[in-house]
PDB file of C-alpha atoms in Angstrom:
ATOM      1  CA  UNK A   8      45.813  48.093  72.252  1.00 89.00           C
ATOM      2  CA  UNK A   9      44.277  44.714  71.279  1.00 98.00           C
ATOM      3  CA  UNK A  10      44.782  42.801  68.633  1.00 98.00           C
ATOM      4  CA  UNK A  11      42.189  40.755  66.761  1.00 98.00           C
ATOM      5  CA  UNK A  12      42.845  37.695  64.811  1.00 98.00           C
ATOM      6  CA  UNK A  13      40.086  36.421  62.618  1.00 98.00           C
ATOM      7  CA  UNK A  14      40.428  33.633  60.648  1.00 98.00           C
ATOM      8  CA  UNK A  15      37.957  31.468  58.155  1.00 98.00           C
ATOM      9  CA  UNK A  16      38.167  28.413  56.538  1.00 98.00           C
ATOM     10  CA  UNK A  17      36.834  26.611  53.340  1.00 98.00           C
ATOM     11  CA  UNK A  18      37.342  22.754  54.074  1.00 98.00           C
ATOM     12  CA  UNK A  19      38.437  20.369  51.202  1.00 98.00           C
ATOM     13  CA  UNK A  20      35.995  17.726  51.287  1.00 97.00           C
ATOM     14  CA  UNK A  21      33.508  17.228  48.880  1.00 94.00           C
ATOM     15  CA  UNK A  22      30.936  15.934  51.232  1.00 93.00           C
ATOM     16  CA  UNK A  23      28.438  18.227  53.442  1.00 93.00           C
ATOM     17  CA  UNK A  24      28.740  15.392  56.430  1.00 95.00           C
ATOM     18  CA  UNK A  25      32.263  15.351  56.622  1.00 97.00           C
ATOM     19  CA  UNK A  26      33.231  18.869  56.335  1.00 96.00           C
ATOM     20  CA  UNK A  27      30.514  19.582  59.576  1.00 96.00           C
ATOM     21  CA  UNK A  28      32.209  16.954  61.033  1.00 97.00           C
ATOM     22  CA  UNK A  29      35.732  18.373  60.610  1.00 98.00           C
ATOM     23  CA  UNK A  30      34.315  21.997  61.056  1.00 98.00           C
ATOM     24  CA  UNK A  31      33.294  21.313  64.326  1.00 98.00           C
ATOM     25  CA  UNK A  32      36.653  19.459  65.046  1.00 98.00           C
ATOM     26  CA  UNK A  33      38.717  22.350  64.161  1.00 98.00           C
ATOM     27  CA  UNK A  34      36.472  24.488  66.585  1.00 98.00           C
ATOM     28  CA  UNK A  35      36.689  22.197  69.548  1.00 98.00           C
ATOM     29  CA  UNK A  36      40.266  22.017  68.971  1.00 98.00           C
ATOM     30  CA  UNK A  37      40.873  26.072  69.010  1.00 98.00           C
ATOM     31  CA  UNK A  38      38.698  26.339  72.262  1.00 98.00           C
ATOM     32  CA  UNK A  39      40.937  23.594  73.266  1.00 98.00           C
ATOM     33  CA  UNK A  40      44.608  26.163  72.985  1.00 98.00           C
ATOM     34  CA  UNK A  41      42.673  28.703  75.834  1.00 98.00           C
ATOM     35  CA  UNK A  42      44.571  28.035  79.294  1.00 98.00           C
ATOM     36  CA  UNK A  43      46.944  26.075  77.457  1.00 98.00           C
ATOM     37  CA  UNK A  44      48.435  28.979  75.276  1.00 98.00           C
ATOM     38  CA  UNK A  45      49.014  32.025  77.777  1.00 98.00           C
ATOM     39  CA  UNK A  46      48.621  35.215  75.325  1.00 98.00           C
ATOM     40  CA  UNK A  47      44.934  34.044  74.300  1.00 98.00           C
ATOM     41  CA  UNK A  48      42.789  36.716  75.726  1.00 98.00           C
ATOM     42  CA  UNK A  49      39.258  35.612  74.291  1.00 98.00           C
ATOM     43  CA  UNK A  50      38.900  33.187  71.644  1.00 98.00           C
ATOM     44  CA  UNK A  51      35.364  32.484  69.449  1.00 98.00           C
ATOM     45  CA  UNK A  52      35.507  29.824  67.096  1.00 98.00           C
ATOM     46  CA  UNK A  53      32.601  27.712  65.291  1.00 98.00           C
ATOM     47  CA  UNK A  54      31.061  26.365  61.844  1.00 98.00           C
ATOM     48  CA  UNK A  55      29.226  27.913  59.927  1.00 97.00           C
ATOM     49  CA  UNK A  56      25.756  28.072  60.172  1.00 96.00           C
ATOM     50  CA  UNK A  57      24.244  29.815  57.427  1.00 96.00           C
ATOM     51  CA  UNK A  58      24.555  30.236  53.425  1.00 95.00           C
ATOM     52  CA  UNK A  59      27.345  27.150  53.111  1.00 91.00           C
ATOM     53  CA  UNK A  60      27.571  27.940  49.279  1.00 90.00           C
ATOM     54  CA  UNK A  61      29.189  31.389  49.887  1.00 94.00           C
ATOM     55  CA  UNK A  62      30.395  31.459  53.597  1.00 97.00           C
ATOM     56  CA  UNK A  63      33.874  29.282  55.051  1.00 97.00           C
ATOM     57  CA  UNK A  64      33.050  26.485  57.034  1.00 98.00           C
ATOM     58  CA  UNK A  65      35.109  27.582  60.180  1.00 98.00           C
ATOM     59  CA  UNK A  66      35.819  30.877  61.722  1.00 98.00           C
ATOM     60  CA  UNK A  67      38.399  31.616  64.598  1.00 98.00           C
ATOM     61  CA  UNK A  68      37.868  35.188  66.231  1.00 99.00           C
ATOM     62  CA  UNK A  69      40.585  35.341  69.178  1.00 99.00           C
ATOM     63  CA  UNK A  70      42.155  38.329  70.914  1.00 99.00           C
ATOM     64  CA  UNK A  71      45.963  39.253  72.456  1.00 98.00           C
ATOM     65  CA  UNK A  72      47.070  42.097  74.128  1.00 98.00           C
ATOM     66  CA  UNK A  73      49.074  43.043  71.561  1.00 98.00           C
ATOM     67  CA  UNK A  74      51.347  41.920  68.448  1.00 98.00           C
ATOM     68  CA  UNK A  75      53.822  39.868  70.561  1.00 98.00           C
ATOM     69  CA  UNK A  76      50.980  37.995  72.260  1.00 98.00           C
ATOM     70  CA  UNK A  77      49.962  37.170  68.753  1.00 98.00           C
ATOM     71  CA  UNK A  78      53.021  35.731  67.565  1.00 98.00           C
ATOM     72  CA  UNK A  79      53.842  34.054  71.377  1.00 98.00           C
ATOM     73  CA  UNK A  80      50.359  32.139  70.169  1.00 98.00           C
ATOM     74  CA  UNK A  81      51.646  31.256  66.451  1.00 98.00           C
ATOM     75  CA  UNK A  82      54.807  29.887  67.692  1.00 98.00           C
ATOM     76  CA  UNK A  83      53.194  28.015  70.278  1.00 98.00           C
ATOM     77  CA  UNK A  84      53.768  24.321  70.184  1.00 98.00           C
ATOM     78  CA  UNK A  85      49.914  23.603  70.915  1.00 98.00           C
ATOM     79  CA  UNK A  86      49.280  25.781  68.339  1.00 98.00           C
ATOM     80  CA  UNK A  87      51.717  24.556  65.807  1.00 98.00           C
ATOM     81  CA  UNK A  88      50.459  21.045  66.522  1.00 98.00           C
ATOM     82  CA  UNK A  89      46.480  22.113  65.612  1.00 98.00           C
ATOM     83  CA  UNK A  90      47.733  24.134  62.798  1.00 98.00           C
ATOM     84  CA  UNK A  91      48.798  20.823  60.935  1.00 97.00           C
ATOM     85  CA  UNK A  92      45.945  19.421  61.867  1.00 98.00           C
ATOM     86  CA  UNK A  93      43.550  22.579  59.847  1.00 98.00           C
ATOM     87  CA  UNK A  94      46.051  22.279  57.229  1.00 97.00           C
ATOM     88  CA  UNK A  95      45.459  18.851  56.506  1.00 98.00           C
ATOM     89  CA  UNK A  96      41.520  19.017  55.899  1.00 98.00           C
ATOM     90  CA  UNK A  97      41.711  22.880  54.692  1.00 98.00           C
ATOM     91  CA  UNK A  98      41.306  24.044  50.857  1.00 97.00           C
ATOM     92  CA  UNK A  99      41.491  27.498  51.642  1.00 97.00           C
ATOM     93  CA  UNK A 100      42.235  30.075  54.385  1.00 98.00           C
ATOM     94  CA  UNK A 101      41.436  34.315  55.192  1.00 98.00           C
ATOM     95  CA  UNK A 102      42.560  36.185  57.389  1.00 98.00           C
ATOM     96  CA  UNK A 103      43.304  39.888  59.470  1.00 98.00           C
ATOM     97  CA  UNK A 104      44.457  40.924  62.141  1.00 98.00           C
ATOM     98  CA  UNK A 105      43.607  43.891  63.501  1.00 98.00           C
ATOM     99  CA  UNK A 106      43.354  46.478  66.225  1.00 98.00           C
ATOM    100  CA  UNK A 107      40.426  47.286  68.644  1.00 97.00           C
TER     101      UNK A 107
END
């Protein structure tokens, strides 16, 4: 069994600019936790690149070998640390987790 976490963003700032600039940020940053968090499997992340009006900003599509592997990665300091980061430029947040 693997489990797939998918997250999206909507960022908080008014201004197209900035929230591509902080959108690609918070990507760069996830691709940044592979090799550094061990339960990561695959990880996808990016910004949007199509209908901004209706679609999050910033999308996180990463895989674990199972439930533990997903929490080893949510307590994970690196994690923790980016996490504060997203939560500081972040109006709103979706997500699942699922198996496949």
């Amino acid at each position: 069994m693997t489990i797939r976490h998918v997250v999206a963003w909507k960022l908080a700032a008014d201004d197209a600019q900035t929230r591509a600039e902080q959108a690609a940020e918070v990507a760069r940053r996830l691709h940044a936790l592979v090799g550094v968090v061990p339960s990561i499997r695959a990880l996808s992340a990016g910004p949007n690149v199509a209908y901004p009006d209706g679609n999050s900003d910033v999308a996180l599509v990463a895989d674990f070998d199972d439930l533990q592997g997903l929490e080893d990665y949510q307590v994970h300091p690196a994690h923790q640390e980016l996490a504060g980061y997203i939560r500081s430029v972040v109006s709103g947040r979706m997500a699942v987790d699922f198996e496949v």
